Short mmCIF file of C-alpha atoms and ligand atoms in Angstrom, two decimals:
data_model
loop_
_atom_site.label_atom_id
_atom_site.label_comp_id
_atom_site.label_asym_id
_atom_site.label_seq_id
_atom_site.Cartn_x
_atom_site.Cartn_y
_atom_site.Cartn_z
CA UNK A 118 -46.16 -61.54 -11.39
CA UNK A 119 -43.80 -64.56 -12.11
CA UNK A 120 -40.11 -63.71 -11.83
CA UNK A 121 -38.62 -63.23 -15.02
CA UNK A 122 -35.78 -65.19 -16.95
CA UNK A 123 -32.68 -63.12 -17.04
CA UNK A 124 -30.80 -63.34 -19.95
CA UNK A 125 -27.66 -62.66 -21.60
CA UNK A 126 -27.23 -61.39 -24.94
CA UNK A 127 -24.20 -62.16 -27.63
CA UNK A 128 -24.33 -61.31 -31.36
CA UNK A 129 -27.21 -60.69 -33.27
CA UNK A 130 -28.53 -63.17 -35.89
CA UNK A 131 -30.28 -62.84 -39.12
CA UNK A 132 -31.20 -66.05 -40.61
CA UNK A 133 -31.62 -65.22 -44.62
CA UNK A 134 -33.73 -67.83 -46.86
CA UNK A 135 -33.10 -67.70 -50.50
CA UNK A 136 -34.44 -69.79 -53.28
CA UNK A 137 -32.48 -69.12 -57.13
CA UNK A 138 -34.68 -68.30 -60.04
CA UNK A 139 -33.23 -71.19 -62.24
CA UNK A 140 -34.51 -69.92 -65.04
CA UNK A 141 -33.81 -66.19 -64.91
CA UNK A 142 -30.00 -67.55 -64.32
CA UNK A 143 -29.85 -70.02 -67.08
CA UNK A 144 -30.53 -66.96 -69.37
CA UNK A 145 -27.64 -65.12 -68.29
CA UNK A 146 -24.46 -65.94 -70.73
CA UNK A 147 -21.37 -67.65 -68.88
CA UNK A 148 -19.11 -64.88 -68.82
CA UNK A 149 -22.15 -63.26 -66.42
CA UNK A 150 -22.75 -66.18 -64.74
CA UNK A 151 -19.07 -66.17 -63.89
CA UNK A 152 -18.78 -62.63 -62.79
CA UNK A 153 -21.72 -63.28 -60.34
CA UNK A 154 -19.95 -65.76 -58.95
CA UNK A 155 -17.26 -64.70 -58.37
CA UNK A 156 -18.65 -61.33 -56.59
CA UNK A 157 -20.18 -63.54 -54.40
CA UNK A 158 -16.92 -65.99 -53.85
CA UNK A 159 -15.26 -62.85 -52.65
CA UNK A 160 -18.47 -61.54 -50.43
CA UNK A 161 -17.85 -65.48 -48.72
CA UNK A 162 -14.04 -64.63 -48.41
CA UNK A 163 -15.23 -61.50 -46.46
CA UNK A 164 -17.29 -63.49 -44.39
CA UNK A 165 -14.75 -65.68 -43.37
CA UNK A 166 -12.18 -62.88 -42.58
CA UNK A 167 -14.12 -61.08 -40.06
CA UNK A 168 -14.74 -65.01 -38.69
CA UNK A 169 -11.22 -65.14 -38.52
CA UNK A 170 -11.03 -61.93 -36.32
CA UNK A 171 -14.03 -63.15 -34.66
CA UNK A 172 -16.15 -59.99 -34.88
CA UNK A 173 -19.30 -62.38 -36.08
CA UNK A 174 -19.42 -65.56 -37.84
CA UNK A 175 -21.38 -66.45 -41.01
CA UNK A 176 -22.71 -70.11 -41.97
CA UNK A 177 -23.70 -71.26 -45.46
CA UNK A 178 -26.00 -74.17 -46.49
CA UNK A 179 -28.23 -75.54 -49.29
CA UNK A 180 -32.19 -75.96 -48.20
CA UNK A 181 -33.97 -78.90 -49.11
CA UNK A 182 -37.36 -78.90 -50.18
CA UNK A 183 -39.33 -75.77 -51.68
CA UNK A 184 -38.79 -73.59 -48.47
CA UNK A 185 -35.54 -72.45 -49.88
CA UNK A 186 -32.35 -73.42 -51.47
CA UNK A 187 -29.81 -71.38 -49.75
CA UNK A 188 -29.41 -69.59 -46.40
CA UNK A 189 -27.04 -67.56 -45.20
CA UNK A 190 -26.92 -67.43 -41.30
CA UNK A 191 -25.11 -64.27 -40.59
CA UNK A 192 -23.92 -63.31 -36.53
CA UNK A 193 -22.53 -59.57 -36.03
CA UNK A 194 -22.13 -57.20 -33.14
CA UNK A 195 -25.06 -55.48 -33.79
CA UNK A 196 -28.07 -54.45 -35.60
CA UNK A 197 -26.76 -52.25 -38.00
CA UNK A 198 -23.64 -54.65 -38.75
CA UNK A 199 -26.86 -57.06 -40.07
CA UNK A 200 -28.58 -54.60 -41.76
CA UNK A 201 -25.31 -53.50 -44.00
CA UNK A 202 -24.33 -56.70 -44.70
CA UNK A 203 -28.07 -57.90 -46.08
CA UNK A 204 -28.25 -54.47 -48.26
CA UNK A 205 -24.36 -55.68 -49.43
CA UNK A 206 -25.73 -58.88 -50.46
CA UNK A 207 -28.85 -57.63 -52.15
CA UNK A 208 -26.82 -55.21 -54.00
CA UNK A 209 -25.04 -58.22 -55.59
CA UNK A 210 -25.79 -59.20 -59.15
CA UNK A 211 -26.60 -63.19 -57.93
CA UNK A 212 -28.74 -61.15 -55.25
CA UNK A 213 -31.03 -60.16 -58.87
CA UNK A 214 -31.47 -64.27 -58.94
CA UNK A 215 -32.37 -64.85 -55.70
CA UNK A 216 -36.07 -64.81 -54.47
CA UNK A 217 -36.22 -64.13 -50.54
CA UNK A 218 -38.34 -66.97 -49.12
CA UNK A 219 -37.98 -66.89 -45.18
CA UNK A 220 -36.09 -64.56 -42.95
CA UNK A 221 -35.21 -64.35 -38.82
CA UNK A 222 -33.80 -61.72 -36.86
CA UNK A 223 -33.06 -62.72 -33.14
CA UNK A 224 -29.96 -62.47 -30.76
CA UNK A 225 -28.19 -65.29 -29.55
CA UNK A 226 -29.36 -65.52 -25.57
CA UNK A 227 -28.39 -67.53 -22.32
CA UNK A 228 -30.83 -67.45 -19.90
CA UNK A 229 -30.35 -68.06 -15.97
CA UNK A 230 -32.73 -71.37 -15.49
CA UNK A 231 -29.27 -73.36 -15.17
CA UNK A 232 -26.77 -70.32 -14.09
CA UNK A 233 -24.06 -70.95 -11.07
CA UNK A 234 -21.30 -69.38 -10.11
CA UNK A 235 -20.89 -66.00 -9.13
CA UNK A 236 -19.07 -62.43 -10.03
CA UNK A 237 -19.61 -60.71 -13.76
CA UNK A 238 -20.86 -63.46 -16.35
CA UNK A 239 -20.05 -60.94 -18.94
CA UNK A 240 -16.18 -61.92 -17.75
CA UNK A 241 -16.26 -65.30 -17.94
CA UNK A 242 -14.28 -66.66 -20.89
CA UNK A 243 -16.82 -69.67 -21.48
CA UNK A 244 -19.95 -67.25 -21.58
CA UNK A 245 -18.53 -64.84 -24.09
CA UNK A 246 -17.48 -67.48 -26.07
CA UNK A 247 -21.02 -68.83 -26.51
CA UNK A 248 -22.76 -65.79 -26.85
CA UNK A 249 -20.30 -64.87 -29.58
CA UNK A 250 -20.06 -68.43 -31.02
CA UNK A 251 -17.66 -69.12 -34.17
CA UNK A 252 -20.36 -71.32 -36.14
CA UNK A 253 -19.66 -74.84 -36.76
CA UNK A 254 -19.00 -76.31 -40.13
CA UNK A 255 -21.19 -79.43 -39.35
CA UNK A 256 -22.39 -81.02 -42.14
CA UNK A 257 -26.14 -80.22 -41.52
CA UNK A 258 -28.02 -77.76 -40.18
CA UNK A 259 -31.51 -77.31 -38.53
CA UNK A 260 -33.16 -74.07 -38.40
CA UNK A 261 -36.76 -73.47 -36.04
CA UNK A 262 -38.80 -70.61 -34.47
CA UNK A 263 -40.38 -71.53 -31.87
CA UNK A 264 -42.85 -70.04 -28.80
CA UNK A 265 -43.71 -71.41 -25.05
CA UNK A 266 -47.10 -71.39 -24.95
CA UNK A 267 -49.08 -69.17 -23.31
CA UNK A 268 -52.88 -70.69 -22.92
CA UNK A 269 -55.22 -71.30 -20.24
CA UNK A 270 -53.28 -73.95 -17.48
CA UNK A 271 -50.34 -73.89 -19.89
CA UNK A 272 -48.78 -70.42 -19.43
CA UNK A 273 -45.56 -70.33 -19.16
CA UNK A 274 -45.19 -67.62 -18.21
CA UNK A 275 -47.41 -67.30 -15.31
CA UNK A 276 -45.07 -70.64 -13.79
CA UNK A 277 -43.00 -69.70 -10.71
CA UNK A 278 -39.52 -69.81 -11.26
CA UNK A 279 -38.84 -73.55 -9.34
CA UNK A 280 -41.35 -74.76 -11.75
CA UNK A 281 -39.56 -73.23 -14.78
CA UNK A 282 -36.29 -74.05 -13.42
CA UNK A 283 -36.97 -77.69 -12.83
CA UNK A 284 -38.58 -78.27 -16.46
CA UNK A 285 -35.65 -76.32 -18.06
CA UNK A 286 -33.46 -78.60 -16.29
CA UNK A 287 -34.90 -82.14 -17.65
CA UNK A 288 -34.83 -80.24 -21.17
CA UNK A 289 -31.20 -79.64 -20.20
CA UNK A 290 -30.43 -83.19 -19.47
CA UNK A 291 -31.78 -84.24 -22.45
CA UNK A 292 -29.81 -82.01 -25.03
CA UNK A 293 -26.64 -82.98 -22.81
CA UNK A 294 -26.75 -86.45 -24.30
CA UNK A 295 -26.42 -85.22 -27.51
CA UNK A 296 -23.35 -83.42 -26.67
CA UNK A 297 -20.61 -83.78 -29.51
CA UNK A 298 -23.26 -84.73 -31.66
CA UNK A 299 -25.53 -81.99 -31.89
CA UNK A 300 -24.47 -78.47 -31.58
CA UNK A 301 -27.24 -76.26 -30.70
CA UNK A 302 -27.74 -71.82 -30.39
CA UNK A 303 -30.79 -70.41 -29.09
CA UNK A 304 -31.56 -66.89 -30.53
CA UNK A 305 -33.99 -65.07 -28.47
CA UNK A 306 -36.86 -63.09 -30.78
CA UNK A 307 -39.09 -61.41 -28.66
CA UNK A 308 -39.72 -57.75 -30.23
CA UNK A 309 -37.88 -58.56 -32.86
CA UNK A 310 -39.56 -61.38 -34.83
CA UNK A 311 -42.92 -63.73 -35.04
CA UNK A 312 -41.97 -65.98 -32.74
CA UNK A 313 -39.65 -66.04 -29.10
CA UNK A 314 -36.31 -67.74 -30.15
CA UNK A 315 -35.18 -69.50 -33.36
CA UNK A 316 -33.50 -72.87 -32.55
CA UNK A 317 -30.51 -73.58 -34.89
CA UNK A 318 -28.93 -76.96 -34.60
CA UNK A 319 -25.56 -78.22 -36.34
CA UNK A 320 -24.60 -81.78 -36.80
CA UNK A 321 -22.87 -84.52 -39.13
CA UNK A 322 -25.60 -86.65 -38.94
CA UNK A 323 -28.36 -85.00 -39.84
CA UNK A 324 -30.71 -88.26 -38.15
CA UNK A 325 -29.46 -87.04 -34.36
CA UNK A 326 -31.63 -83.91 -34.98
CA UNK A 327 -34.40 -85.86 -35.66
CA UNK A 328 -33.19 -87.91 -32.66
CA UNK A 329 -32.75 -84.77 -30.52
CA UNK A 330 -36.41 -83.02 -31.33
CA UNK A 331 -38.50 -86.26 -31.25
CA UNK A 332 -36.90 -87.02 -27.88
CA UNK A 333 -37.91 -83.21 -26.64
CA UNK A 334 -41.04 -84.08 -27.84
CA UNK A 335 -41.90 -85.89 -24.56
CA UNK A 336 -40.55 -83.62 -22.48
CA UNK A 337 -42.48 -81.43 -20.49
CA UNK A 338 -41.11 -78.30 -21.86
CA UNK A 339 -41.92 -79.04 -25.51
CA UNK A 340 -45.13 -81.35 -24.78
CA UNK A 341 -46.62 -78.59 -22.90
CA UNK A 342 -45.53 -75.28 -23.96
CA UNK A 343 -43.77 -75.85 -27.16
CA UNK A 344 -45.21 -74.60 -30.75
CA UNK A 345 -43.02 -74.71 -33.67
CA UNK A 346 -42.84 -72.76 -36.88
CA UNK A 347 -41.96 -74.22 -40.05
CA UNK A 348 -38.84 -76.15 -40.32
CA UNK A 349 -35.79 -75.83 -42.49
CA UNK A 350 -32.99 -78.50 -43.02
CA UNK A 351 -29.83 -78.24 -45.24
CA UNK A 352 -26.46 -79.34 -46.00
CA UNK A 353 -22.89 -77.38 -45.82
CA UNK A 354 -21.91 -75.32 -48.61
CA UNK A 355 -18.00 -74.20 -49.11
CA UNK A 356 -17.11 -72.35 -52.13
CA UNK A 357 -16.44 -75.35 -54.31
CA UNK A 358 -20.22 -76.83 -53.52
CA UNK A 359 -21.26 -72.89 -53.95
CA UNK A 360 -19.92 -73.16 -57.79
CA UNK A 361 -21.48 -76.31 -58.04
CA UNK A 362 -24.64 -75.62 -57.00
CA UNK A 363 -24.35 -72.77 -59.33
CA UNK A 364 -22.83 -74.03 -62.60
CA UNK A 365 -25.49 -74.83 -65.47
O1 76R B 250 -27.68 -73.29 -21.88
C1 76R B 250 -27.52 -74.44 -21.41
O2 76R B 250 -26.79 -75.31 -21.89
C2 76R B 250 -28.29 -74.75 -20.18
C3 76R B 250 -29.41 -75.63 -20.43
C4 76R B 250 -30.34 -75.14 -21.53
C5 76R B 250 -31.16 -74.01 -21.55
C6 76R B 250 -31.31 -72.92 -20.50
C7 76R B 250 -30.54 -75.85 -22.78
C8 76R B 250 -29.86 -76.99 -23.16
N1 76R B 250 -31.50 -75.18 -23.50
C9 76R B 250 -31.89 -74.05 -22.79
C10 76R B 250 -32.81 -73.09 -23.19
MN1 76R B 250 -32.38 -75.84 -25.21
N2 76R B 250 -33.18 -76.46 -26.96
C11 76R B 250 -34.37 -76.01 -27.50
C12 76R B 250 -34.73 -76.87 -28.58
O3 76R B 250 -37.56 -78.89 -30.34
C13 76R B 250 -37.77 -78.61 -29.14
O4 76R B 250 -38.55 -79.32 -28.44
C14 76R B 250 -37.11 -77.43 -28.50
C15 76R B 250 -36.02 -76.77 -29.35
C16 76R B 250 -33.73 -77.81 -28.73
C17 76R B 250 -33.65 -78.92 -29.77
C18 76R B 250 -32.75 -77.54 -27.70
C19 76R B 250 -31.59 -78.27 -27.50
N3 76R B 250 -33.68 -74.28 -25.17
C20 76R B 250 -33.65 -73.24 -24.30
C21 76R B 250 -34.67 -72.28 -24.67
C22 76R B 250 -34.97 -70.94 -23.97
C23 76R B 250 -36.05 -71.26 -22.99
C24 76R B 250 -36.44 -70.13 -22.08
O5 76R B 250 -35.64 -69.23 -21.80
O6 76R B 250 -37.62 -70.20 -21.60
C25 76R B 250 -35.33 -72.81 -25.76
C26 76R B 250 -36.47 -72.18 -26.55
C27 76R B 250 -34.71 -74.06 -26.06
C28 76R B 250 -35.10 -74.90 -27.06
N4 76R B 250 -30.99 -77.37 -25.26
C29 76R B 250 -29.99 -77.63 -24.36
C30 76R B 250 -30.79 -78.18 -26.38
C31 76R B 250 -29.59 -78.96 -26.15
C32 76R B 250 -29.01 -79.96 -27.15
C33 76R B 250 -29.12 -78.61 -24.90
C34 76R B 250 -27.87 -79.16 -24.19
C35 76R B 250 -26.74 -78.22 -24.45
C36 76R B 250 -25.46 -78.67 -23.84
O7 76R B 250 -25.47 -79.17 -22.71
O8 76R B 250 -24.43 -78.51 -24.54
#
């Protein structure tokens, strides 16, 4: 047997795809339309409180194209912390206009490929802080599952760990030169969603993910052994483009 990755585990993640019923909201009168609203103004607020105390973060964005037109990428200590605050958000009257299009529950993960240093990783300052990441209000964002193949000569998982190790750190150099452009959490899936990890990238400029994933392309890591679910791409929503997105 190959040696396995060890990895590190930080908040869990529940990425939650919504697309509004237009017309089941344009029937509502404005007074309800307002009242929705604002219930869900105030279930933001909430969200950025416990951001604040940093006990999770939550980012909001518009979807483009017909996969969606909202998500709401939600990080909390744990499984149940998820679970409570989907039900909250179901239980909300703008919830009734929503129509769940895509979900993805995974847990944000470091694995060793590139670890140094020694004593408890679980102490280290740097480490907690990106397993328990404060989200980025970048202007886009890029949301993938994706696997590492496992077929015929391409199973990665039956590479020794030097091979791993050395492809893992090309892949490495690569996403390092999009450092301060391109802000990227891995979410590991395995047993608890279709695919391994979901790949969720921030930036301003939406092109340097393009950049970034075309570039990984021909890398042996993703040439090889990478297969890719569908792909969403969307743009930052504060409160003010919430209510705009929202008024009729
Ligand atoms: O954590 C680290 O910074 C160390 C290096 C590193 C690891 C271990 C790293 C760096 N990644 C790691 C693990 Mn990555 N990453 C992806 C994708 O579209 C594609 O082809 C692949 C999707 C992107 C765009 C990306 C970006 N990475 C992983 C893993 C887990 C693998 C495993 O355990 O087998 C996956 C699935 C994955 C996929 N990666 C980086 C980036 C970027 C931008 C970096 C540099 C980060 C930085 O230096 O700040």
């Amino acid at each position: 047997m190959s040696e396995a990755a060890l990895t590190l585990e930080g908040w869990y993640a529940l990425h939650d795809f919504r697309a509004m019923d237009w017309n089941a909201w344009k029937s509502l009168s404005p007074a309800e339309r307002k009242q929705a609203e604002d219930e869900f103004l105030s279930f933001i607020q909430e969200w950025s409180d416990i951001e604040d105390k940093k006990q999770g973060s939550t980012a909001l964005y518009s979807i483009i194209g017909q996969k969606a037109d909202f998500v709401m990428m939600h990080l909390r200590e744990s499984l149940e912390e998820i679970n409570e605050l989907e039900t909250a958000f179901n239980k909300t009257t703008l919830a009734q206009f929503t129509i769940p299009m895509y979900s993805y529950v995974s847990v944000v993960e470091l694995s060793n490929y590139m670890a140094q240093g020694d004593g408890d990783p679980m102490q280290n300052p740097e480490i907690i802080a990106r397993l328990k990441p404060t989200l980025p209000k970048a202007n886009h964002i890029c949301f993938y599952p994706m696997n590492k193949r496992r077929e015929g000569n391409d199973n990665w998982y039956m590479l020794s760990m030097e091979e791993r190790r050395g492809m893992m750190r090309s892949h490495g150099m690569i996403g390092r030169q999009y450092a301060g452009k391109v802000k990227q959490i891995i979410t590991g899936s395995v047993g608890f969603d279709d695919w391994e990890w979901g790949v969720t990238l921030f930036a301003d400029d939406a092109l340097q993910f393009k950049k970034l994933v075309y570039e990984m392309r021909f890398d042996e890591v993703s040439a090889r052994f990478g297969e890719f679910g569908e792909f969403f791409v969307g743009n930052l929503l504060d409160q003010n483009k919430m209510s705009k997105m929202l008024e009729i």
